[in-house]
Amino acid sequence: MRKDIVIPEVRNVYVAAVYEFNKDFNTYDWNAYIINDGSVGLETVLIVTQGYNEQKMTAPLRHSLKLLPPKSYARIEFLEDSVLQLANFFSVTYFIGDTLYDKRFELPANSVIEDNSVMLPVMGKKGVLAR
C-alpha cells in the first residue's frame, strides 16, 4: 500500500529572508518571503512558521494565500532579531491542480546574515534562502 503512494517533489518554490528598508519605522529589517519561480500558480497556500532551540520555542504562526501566481512572490512575515537566533521552520503546503505539495523549509539559527545572501529568483534582490 505505501509503495502506491506518490509524494510529489516541490520544485521552483522557495522561502527566503530578505533584508530591506522599512519606511514606517525608518529601519532595516529581515522579512520572510515565499517565491514561486514556476510557470504555474500555487493555489490555497498554507504556511506555518515556528522558531525554536533547546530552551525556547515561539508560538506557531499560520499564514494563507488564496493564489500565488507564477513568477511572483509574497511576504510571509517580519523576522524579529531575537527570533533569528533560533532555528526557524516554514511548513509550506499548496495545490497545483488536484495535487497537494508539501515541504518544510529551514533557516538555521544565526544563519540569516548579509554574508549568506545570494541573488533570489523572481525578486531580483539578495536574500538568504531557506533549505
XYZ file of C-alpha atoms in Angstrom:
131
model
C 0.000 0.000 0.000
C 2.706 2.512 0.931
C 4.568 1.837 -2.288
C 1.476 3.032 -4.187
C 1.540 6.493 -2.566
C 3.191 9.081 -4.781
C 4.660 12.069 -2.954
C 5.283 14.865 -5.472
C 8.568 16.770 -5.298
C 8.419 20.509 -4.606
C 10.232 22.429 -7.360
C 10.691 26.133 -8.101
C 9.211 27.193 -4.749
C 11.472 28.901 -2.224
C 11.358 30.592 1.158
C 13.881 33.366 1.750
C 14.761 36.060 4.269
C 15.292 39.492 2.710
C 16.941 42.480 4.409
C 15.020 45.582 3.373
C 14.191 49.120 4.424
C 11.018 49.692 6.438
C 9.663 53.157 5.580
C 7.215 53.202 8.506
C 9.883 52.765 11.186
C 12.900 54.071 9.245
C 14.856 50.856 9.920
C 16.283 47.902 8.043
C 14.528 44.617 8.871
C 14.567 40.966 7.819
C 11.322 39.709 6.254
C 10.417 36.184 5.149
C 9.035 35.690 1.629
C 7.659 32.777 -0.371
C 8.786 32.741 -4.012
C 7.083 30.910 -6.884
C 9.611 30.575 -9.717
C 7.402 28.059 -11.542
C 5.224 28.513 -14.609
C 2.013 27.552 -12.764
C 0.233 29.375 -9.949
C 0.070 27.882 -6.454
C -3.427 27.578 -5.019
C -4.532 27.560 -1.369
C -1.048 28.164 0.027
C -0.812 27.440 3.759
C 2.337 28.356 5.697
C 3.019 27.503 9.331
C 6.099 29.152 10.855
C 7.844 28.408 14.125
C 11.221 29.036 15.693
C 12.898 27.022 18.415
C 16.031 25.705 20.074
C 16.641 23.570 23.182
C 15.454 26.281 25.612
C 12.964 28.429 23.670
C 10.057 27.965 21.301
C 7.907 30.551 19.556
C 4.195 30.169 19.077
C 3.348 28.759 15.642
C 2.058 31.382 13.215
C -0.259 30.463 10.367
C -0.491 32.319 7.061
C -2.532 31.672 3.934
C -2.661 32.862 0.348
C -5.525 32.073 -1.963
C -3.237 32.182 -5.016
C 0.446 32.829 -5.660
C 0.752 33.488 -9.412
C 3.653 32.121 -11.467
C 6.929 34.072 -11.306
C 5.792 36.019 -8.227
C 6.437 36.293 -4.514
C 4.604 37.271 -1.331
C 5.717 38.489 2.069
C 5.118 35.946 4.828
C 6.202 37.788 7.976
C 8.635 40.116 9.719
C 11.566 38.297 11.362
C 12.416 39.956 14.674
C 16.127 39.891 15.643
C 15.666 37.607 18.673
C 13.861 35.039 16.502
C 16.852 34.885 14.131
C 18.890 33.307 16.961
C 16.546 30.308 16.761
C 16.145 27.703 14.042
C 13.127 28.879 12.019
C 10.910 26.437 10.146
C 8.385 27.193 7.401
C 5.986 24.353 6.582
C 4.532 25.177 3.161
C 1.542 23.315 1.713
C -0.205 24.164 -1.570
C -2.143 22.759 -4.504
C -1.310 22.690 -8.179
C -4.487 21.423 -9.791
C -5.667 18.460 -7.702
C -2.188 17.595 -6.408
C -1.139 18.541 -2.892
C 2.507 19.583 -2.347
C 4.240 19.952 0.998
C 7.737 20.956 2.088
C 9.385 22.111 5.284
C 11.978 24.847 4.790
C 14.552 25.747 7.462
C 16.568 28.843 8.258
C 19.157 27.506 10.750
C 19.902 29.502 13.889
C 22.105 32.570 13.287
C 22.226 31.893 9.511
C 20.245 34.980 8.484
C 23.096 37.419 7.934
C 24.071 39.512 4.926
C 27.191 37.373 4.333
C 24.910 34.412 3.477
C 22.872 36.401 0.936
C 22.507 35.196 -2.638
C 20.593 36.595 -5.600
C 16.999 35.383 -5.326
C 14.943 34.152 -8.274
C 11.999 36.325 -9.390
C 12.610 39.021 -6.746
C 15.822 40.406 -8.225
C 17.080 41.084 -4.694
C 19.610 39.443 -2.417
C 18.449 37.283 0.452
C 19.114 34.153 2.479
C 17.458 31.042 1.038
C 15.908 28.535 3.441
C 16.930 24.917 2.911
